CSV table of C-alpha atoms in Angstrom, one decimal:
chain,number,residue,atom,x,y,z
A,13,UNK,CA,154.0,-1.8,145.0
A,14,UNK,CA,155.9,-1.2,142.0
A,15,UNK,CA,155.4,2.4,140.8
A,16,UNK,CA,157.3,3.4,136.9
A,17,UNK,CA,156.9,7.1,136.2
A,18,UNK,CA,157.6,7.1,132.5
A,19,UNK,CA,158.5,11.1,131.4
A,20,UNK,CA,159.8,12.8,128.5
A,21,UNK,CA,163.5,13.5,129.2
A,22,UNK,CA,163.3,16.4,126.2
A,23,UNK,CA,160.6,18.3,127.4
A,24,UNK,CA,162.3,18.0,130.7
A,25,UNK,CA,159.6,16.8,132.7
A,26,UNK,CA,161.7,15.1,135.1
A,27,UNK,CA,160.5,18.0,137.7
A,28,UNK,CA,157.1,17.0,137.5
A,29,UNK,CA,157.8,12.9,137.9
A,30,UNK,CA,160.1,14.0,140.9
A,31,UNK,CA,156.7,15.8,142.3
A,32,UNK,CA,154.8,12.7,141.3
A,33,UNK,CA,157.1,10.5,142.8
A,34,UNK,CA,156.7,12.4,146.3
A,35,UNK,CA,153.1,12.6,146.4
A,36,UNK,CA,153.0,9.0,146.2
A,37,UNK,CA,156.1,8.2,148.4
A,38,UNK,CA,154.1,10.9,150.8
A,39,UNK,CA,150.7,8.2,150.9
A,40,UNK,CA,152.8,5.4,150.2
A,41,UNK,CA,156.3,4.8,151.8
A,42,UNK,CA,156.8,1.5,151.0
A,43,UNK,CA,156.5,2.2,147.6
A,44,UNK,CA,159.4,1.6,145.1
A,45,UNK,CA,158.7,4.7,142.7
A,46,UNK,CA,161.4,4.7,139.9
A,47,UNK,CA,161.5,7.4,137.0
A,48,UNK,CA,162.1,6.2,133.8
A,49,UNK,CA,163.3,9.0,131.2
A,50,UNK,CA,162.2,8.7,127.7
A,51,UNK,CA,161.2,11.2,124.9
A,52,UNK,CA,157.9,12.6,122.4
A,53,UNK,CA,156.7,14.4,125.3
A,54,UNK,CA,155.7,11.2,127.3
A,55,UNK,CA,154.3,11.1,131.0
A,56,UNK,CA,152.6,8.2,132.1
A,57,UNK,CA,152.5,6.4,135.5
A,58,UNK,CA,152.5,2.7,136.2
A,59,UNK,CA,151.5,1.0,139.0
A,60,UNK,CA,152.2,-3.0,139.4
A,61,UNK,CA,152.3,-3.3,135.1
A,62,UNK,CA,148.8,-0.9,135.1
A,63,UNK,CA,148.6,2.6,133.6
A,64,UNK,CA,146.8,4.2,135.9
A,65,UNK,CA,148.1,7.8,134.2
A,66,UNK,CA,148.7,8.6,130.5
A,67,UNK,CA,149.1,12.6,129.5
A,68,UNK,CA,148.7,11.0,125.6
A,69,UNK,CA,145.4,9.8,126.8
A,70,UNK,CA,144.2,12.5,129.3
A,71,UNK,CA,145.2,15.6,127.2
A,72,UNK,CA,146.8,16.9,130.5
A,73,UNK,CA,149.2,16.0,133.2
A,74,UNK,CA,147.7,14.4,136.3
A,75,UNK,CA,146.3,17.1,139.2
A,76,UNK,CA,147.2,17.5,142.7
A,77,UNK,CA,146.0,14.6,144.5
A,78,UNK,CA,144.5,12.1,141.6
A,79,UNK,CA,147.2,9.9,141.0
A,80,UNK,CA,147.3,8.7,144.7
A,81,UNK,CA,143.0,8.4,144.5
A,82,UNK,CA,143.4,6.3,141.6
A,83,UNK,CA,145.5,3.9,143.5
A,84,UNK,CA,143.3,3.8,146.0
A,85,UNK,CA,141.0,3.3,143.1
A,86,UNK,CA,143.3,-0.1,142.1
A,87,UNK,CA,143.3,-0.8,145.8
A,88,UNK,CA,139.7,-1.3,146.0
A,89,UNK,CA,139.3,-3.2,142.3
C-alpha cells in the first residue's frame, strides 16, 4: 500500500504527517508512507492514488484514529 501524506511545509505541519505517518505504520507495517512537503497550508493523505483525507475539504485535520478506519473503509470497498 502506497501511502503520500501531502503537508504544508510553511505552516510546518511536518509534525503532524510524522504522527500520521506512525499511526498508520502502527496498523499497517508494510506500508510505504512517504511525506511529501508542499505549501498554502495543505494536508491531505493518499492512499493507492485515493484521497482518503483533505484538511481543504474537512475544515480540520484528521482525529486520532480516522485515517486508519477509513482505510479499513477502502479495504472493504
Amino acid at each position: 500500500m502506497q501511502v503520500n501524506i501531502i503537508y504544508c511545509n510553511q505552516w510546518a505541519y511536518r509534525p503532524r504527517a510524522s504522527r500520521a505517518g506512525d499511526e498508520i505504520l502502527s496498523v499497517y507495517p508494510d506500508a510505504d508512507v512517504i511525506g511529501v512537503p508542499s505549501f498554502g497550508g495543505v494536508f491531505e493523505v493518499e492512499v493507492d492514488g485515493k484521497t482518503i483525507f483533505s484538511k481543504e475539504k474537512e475544515g480540520r485535520f484528521p482525529i486520532d484514529g480516522e485515517l486508519v478506519k477509513r482505510i479499513k473503509e477502502l479495504e472493504f470497498n
